Coordinates of C-alpha atoms in Angstrom, one line a residue:
X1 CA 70.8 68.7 206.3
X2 CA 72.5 65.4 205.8
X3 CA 73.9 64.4 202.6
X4 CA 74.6 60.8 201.8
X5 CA 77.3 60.3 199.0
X6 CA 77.6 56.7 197.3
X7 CA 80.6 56.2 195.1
X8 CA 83.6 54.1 194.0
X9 CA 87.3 53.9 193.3
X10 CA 87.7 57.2 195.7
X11 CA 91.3 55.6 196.0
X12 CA 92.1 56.5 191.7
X13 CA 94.0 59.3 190.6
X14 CA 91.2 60.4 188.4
X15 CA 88.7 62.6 187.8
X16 CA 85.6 61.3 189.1
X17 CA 87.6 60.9 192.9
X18 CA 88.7 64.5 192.4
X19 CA 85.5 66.4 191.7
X20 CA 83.4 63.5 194.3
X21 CA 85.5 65.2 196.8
X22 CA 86.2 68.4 195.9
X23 CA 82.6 68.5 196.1
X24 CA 82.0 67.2 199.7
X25 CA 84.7 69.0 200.9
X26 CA 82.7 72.4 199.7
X27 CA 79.2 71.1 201.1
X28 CA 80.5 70.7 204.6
X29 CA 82.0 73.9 204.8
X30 CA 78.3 75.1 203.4
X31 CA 77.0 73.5 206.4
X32 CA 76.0 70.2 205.3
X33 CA 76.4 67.2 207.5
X34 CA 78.0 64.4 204.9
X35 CA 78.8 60.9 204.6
X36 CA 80.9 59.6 201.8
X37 CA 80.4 55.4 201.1
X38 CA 82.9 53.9 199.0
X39 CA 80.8 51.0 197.6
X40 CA 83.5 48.6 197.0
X41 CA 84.7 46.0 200.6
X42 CA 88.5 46.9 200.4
X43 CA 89.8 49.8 203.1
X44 CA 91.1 52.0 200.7
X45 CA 92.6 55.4 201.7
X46 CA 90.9 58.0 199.7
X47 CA 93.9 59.8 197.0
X48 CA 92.6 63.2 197.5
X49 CA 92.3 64.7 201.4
X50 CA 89.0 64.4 202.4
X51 CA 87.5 67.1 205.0
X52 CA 88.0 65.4 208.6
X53 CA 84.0 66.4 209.3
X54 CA 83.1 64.1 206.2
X55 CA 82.3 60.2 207.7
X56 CA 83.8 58.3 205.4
X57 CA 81.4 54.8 205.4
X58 CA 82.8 51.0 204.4
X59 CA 80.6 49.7 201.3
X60 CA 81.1 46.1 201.5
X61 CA 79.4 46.0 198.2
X62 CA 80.7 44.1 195.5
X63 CA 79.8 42.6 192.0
X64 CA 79.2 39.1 191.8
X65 CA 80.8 36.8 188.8
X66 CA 78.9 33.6 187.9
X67 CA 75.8 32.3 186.8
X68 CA 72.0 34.2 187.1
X69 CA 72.0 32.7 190.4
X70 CA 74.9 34.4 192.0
X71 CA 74.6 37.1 190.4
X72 CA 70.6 37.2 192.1
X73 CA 72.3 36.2 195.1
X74 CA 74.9 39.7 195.4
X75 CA 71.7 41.7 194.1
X76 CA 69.8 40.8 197.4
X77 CA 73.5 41.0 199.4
X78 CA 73.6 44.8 198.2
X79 CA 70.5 45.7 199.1
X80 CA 70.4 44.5 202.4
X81 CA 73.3 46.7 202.8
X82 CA 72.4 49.4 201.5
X83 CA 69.0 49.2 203.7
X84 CA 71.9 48.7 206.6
X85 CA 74.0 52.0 205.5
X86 CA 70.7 54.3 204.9
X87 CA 69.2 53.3 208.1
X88 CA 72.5 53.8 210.1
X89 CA 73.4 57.2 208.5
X90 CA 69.6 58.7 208.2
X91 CA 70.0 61.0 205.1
X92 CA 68.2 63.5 204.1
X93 CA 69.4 63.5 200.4
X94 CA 71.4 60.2 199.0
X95 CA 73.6 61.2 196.0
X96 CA 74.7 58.5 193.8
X97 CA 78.0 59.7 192.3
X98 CA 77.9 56.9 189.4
X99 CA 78.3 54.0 191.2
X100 CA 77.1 51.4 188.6
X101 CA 77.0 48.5 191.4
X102 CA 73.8 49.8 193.0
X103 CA 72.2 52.1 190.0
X104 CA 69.7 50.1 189.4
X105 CA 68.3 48.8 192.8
X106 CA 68.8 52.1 194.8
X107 CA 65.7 53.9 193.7
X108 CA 63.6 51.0 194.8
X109 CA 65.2 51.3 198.8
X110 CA 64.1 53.2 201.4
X111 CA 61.8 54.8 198.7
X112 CA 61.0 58.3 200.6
X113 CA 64.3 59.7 200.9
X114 CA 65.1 61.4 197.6
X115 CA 67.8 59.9 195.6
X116 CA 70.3 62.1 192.6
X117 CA 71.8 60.0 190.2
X118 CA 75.1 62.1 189.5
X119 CA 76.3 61.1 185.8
X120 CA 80.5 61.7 185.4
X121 CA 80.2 60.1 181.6
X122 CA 78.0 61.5 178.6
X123 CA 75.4 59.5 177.1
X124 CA 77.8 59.8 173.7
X125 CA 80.4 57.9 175.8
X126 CA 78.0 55.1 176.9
X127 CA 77.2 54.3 173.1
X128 CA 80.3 54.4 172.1
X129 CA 81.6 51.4 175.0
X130 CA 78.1 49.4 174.4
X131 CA 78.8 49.4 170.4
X132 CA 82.3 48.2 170.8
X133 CA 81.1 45.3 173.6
X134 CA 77.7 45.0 173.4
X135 CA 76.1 42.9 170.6
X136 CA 73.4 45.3 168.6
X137 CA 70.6 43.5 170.6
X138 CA 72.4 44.0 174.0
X139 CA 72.9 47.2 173.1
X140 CA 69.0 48.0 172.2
X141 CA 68.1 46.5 176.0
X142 CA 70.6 48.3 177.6
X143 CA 69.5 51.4 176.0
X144 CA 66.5 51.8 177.3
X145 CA 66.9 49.8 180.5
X146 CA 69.1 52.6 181.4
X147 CA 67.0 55.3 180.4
X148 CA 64.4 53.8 182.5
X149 CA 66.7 53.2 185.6
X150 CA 67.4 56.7 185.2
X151 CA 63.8 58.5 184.9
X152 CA 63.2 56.7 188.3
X153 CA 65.8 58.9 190.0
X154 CA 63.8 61.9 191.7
X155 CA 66.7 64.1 189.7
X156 CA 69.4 63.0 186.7
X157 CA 72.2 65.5 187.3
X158 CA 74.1 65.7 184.1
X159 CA 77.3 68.0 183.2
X160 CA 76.6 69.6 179.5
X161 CA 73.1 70.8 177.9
X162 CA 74.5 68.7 175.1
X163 CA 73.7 65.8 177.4
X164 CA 70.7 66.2 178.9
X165 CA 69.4 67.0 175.5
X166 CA 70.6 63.4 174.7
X167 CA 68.4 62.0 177.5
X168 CA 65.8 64.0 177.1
X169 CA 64.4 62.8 180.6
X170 CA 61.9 65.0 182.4
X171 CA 63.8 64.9 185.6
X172 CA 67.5 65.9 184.0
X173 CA 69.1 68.9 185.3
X174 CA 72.3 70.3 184.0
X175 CA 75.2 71.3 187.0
X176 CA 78.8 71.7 185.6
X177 CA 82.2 70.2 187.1
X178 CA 84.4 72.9 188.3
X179 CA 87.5 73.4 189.0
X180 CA 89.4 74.2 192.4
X181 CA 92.0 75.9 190.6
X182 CA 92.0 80.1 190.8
X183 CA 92.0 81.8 187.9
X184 CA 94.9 83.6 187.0
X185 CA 93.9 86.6 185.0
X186 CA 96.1 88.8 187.1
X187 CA 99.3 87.2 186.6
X188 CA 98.6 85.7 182.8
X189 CA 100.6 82.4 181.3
X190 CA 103.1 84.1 179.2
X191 CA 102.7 81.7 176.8
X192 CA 106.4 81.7 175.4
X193 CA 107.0 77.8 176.5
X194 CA 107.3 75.9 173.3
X195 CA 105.7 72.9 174.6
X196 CA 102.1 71.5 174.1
X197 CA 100.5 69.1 176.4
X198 CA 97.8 66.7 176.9
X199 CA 96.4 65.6 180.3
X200 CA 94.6 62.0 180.0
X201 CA 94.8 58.4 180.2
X202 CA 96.3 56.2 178.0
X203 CA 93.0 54.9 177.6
X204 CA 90.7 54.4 174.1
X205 CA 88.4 57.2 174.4
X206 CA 91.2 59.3 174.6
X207 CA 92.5 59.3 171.5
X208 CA 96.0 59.6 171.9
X209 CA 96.9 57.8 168.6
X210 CA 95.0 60.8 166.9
X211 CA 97.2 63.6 168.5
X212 CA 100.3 61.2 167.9
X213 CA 99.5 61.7 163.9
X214 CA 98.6 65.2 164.3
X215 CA 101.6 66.2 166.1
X216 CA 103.8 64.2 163.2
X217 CA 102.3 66.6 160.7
X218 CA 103.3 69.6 162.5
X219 CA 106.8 68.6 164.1
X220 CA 109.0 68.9 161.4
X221 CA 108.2 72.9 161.1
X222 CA 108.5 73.1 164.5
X223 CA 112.1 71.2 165.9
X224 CA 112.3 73.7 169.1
X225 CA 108.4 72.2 170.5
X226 CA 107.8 69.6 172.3
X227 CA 104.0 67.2 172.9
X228 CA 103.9 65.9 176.1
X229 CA 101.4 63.4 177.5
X230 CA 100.4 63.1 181.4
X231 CA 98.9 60.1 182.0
X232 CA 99.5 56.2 182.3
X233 CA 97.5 53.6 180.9
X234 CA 97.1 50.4 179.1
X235 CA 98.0 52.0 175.7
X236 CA 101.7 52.8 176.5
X237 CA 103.2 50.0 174.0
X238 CA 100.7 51.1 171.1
X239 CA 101.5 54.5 171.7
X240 CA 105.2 54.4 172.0
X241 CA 105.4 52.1 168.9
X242 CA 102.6 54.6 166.3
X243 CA 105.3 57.3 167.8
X244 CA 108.2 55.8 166.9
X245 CA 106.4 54.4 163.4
X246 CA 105.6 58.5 162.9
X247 CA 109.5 59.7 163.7
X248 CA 108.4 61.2 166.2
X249 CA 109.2 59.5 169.3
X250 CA 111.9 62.8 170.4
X251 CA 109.7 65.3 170.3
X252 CA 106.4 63.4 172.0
X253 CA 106.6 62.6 175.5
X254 CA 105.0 60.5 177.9
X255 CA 106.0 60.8 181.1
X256 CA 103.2 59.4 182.7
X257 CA 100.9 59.9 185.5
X258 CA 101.6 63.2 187.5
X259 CA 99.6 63.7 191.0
X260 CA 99.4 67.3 190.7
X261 CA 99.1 68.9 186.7
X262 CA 99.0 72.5 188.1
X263 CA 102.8 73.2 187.4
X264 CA 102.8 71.1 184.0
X265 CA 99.9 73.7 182.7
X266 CA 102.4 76.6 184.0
X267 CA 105.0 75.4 181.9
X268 CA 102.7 74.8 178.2
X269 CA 101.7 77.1 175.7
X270 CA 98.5 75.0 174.5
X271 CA 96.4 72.3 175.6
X272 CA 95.2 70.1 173.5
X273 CA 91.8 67.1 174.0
X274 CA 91.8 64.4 171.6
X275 CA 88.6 62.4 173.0
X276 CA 86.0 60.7 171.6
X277 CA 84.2 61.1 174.2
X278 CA 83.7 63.1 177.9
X279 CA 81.6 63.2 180.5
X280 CA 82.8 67.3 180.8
X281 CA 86.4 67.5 180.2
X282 CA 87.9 69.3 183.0
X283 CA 91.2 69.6 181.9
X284 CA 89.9 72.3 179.6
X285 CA 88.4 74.4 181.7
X286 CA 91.9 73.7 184.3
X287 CA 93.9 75.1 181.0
X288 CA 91.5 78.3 180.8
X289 CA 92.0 79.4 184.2
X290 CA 96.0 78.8 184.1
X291 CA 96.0 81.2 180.9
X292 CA 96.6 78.2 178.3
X293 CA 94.3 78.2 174.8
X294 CA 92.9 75.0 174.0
X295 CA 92.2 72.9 171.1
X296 CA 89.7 69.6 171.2
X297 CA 87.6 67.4 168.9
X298 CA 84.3 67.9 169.2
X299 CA 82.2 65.8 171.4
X300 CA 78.8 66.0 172.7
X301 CA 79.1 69.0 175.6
X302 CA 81.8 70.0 174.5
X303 CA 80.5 73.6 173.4
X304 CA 79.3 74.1 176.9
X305 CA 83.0 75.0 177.6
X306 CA 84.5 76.4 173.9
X307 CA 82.9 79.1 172.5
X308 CA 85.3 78.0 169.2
X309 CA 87.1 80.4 167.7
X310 CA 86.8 83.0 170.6
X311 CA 88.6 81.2 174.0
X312 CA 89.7 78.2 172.1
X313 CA 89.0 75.6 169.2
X314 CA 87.0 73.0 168.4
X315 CA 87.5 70.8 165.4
X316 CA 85.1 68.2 164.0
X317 CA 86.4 64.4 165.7
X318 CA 88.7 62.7 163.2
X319 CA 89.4 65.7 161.5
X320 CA 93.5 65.4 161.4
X321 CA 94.2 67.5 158.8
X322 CA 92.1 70.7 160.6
X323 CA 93.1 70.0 163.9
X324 CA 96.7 70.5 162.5
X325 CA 96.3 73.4 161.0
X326 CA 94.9 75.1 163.8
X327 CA 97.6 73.8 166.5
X328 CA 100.5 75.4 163.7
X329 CA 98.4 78.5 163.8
X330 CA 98.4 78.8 167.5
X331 CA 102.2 77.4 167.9
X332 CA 103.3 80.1 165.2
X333 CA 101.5 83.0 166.5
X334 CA 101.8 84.5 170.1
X335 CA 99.3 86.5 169.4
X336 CA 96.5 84.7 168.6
X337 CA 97.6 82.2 171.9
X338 CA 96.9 85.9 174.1
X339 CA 93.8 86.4 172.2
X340 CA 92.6 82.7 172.9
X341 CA 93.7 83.2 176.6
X342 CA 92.1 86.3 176.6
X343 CA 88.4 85.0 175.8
X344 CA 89.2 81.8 178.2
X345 CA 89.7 84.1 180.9
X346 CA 86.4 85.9 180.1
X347 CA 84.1 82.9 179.5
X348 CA 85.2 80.8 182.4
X349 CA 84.4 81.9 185.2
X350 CA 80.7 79.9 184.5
X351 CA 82.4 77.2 186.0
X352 CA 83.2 78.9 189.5
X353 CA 83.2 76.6 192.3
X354 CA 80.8 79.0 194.3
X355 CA 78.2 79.4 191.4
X356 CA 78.0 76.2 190.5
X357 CA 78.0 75.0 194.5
X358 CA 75.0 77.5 195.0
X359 CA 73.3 74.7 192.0
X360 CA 73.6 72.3 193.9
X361 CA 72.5 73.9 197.4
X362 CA 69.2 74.7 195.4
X363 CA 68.7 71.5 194.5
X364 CA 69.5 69.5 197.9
X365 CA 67.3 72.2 199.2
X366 CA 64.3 71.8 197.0
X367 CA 64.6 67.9 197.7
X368 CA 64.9 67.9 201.2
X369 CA 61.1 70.3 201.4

């Protein structure tokens, strides 16, 4: 079976590149014959190595600034093209890993091959952007133009049940991320590193400025720790300066971006997610199978991968004061970091890269009849 994969920015150190190949790496060793199009026209050299059997496919797709005109104009450009790549590669399944260039014209080509549309950010996360651009009209029309664009998908492949709940579109399934990481049950974090971490972007939905006032109401019991931050992003200045407002600024770090996070979980105690908002949040589960207890705000999915209170802890968004509390319960007492590691390395092996491969096998499967 031939599997057509449409995404974008397969050149970022991110998460949606990671798990887009991860993922097409595992199908062709299932047997699958894929093809992996990076939408946008620049050659870009993919960040994470791609299986040599995968045909990697130039988009030459692009959006189009300027009036209704232009804009009309790149519309028809990127469907002609994508009539040119379908009818070269032949799939029998064409994935759309959330490429918002050609979302809403791709159910309308080549109409009998089925089509997935592949969602890497929550319908909570979408809200939140759209309220903070979007005039409240805008925001109505977009709404349910999405929802629409969506529904004509012959499947919506989401990441959480708290998400496809949100959607509540007859043709929304639910397949988790997972993690290529093995869990480490055996050989168990000790957990004796006095230093917490946080892997994300210095990005708004992140929330960074939340765990920067946190962690100032829990340093000054706890001078031998450290907070450190991997990740790089537009942020830095606003960060660095709330830090240094805080006193703080010694004992929270920010290193930036990191290619490989593996040996920085090794080296932590506790992981802590300060989001608004996630499509999954797979640093979480990346923590659980390293043996590291977790700590997030809650979002929408979010439960899919805490069970709070028994392999981590979840505390209600904005909530400073609790989410304190908790982190100088778990930095004070080894123990209850081994009990939290402990239930993580129970409850997470859900998120198995074979189990949750076999998903999507079914599903290409069940398309392709």
């Amino acid at each position: 079976m031939k599997i057509l994969y449409f995404t974008i920015q397969i050149n970022d150190l991110g998460g949606l590149a990671r798990i887009v190949i991860d993922k097409i790496n595992r199908l062709v060793n299932m047997g699958y014959e894929v093809s992996l199009c990076n939408i946008e026209n620049l050659d870009v050299k993919p960040y994470y190595p791609v299986d040599s059997r995968v045909k990697l496919v130039r988009g030459d797709m692009q959006t189009t600034p300027g009036g209704m005109l232009t804009r009309l104009k790149g519309t028809l450009a990127t469907v002609k093209r994508l009539k040119e790549i379908i009818r070269e590669e032949r799939p029998d399944v064409i994935v759309n890993a959330h490429t918002p260039l050609i979302t809403w014209v791709l159910p309308f080509v080549c109409r009998d091959i089925p089509k997935i549309m592949e969602i890497h950010q929550s319908r909570q996360g979408l809200e939140v952007f759209n309220k903070k651009y979007l005039s409240p009209t805008a925001q109505c029309v977009h709404r349910y133009a999405i929802r629409w664009i969506y529904g004509k998908y012959r499947c919506l492949v989401v990441l959480t049940n708290g998400d496809r709940e949100s959607w509540n579109l007859k043709n929304c399934i639910v397949i988790p991320n997972f993690s290529t990481y093995p869990m480490e049950s055996a050989n168990p974090n000790p957990l004796t590193a006095k230093n917490v971490i946080c892997l994300a972007r210095l990005m708004p939905q992140k929330r960074i400025d939340l765990l920067i006032e946190i962690w100032a109401k829990v340093a000054g019991d706890f001078p031998d720790w450290k907070c450190t931050v991997y990740g790089e992003g537009i942020y830095r200045k606003d960060y660095e300066a709330l830090a240094a407002k805080l006193g703080v600024t010694d004992s929270f770090l920010m290193p930036g971006a990191v290619p490989d996070v593996r040996k920085y979980i090794d080296n932590a105690s506790i992981l802590c997610l300060t989001s608004e908002y996630e499509g999954f949040g797979i640093v979480l589960i990346e923590a659980q199978l390293k043996g590291v207890p977790v700590i997030a705000f809650e979002y929408v999915g979010v439960h899919d991968i805490i069970d709070n209170g028994r392999d981590g802890w979840i505390i209600p968004f904005g909530d400073t004061e609790a989410y304190a509390e908790k982190l100088r319960r778990m930095m004070t007492s080894h123990e209850e970091r081994k009990r939290l590691q402990q239930g993580a390395f129970q409850s997470v092996t859900k998120f198995n890269g074979e189990r949750v491969m076999s998903q999507w096998d079914s599903l290409f499967k069940s398309l392709a009849e």
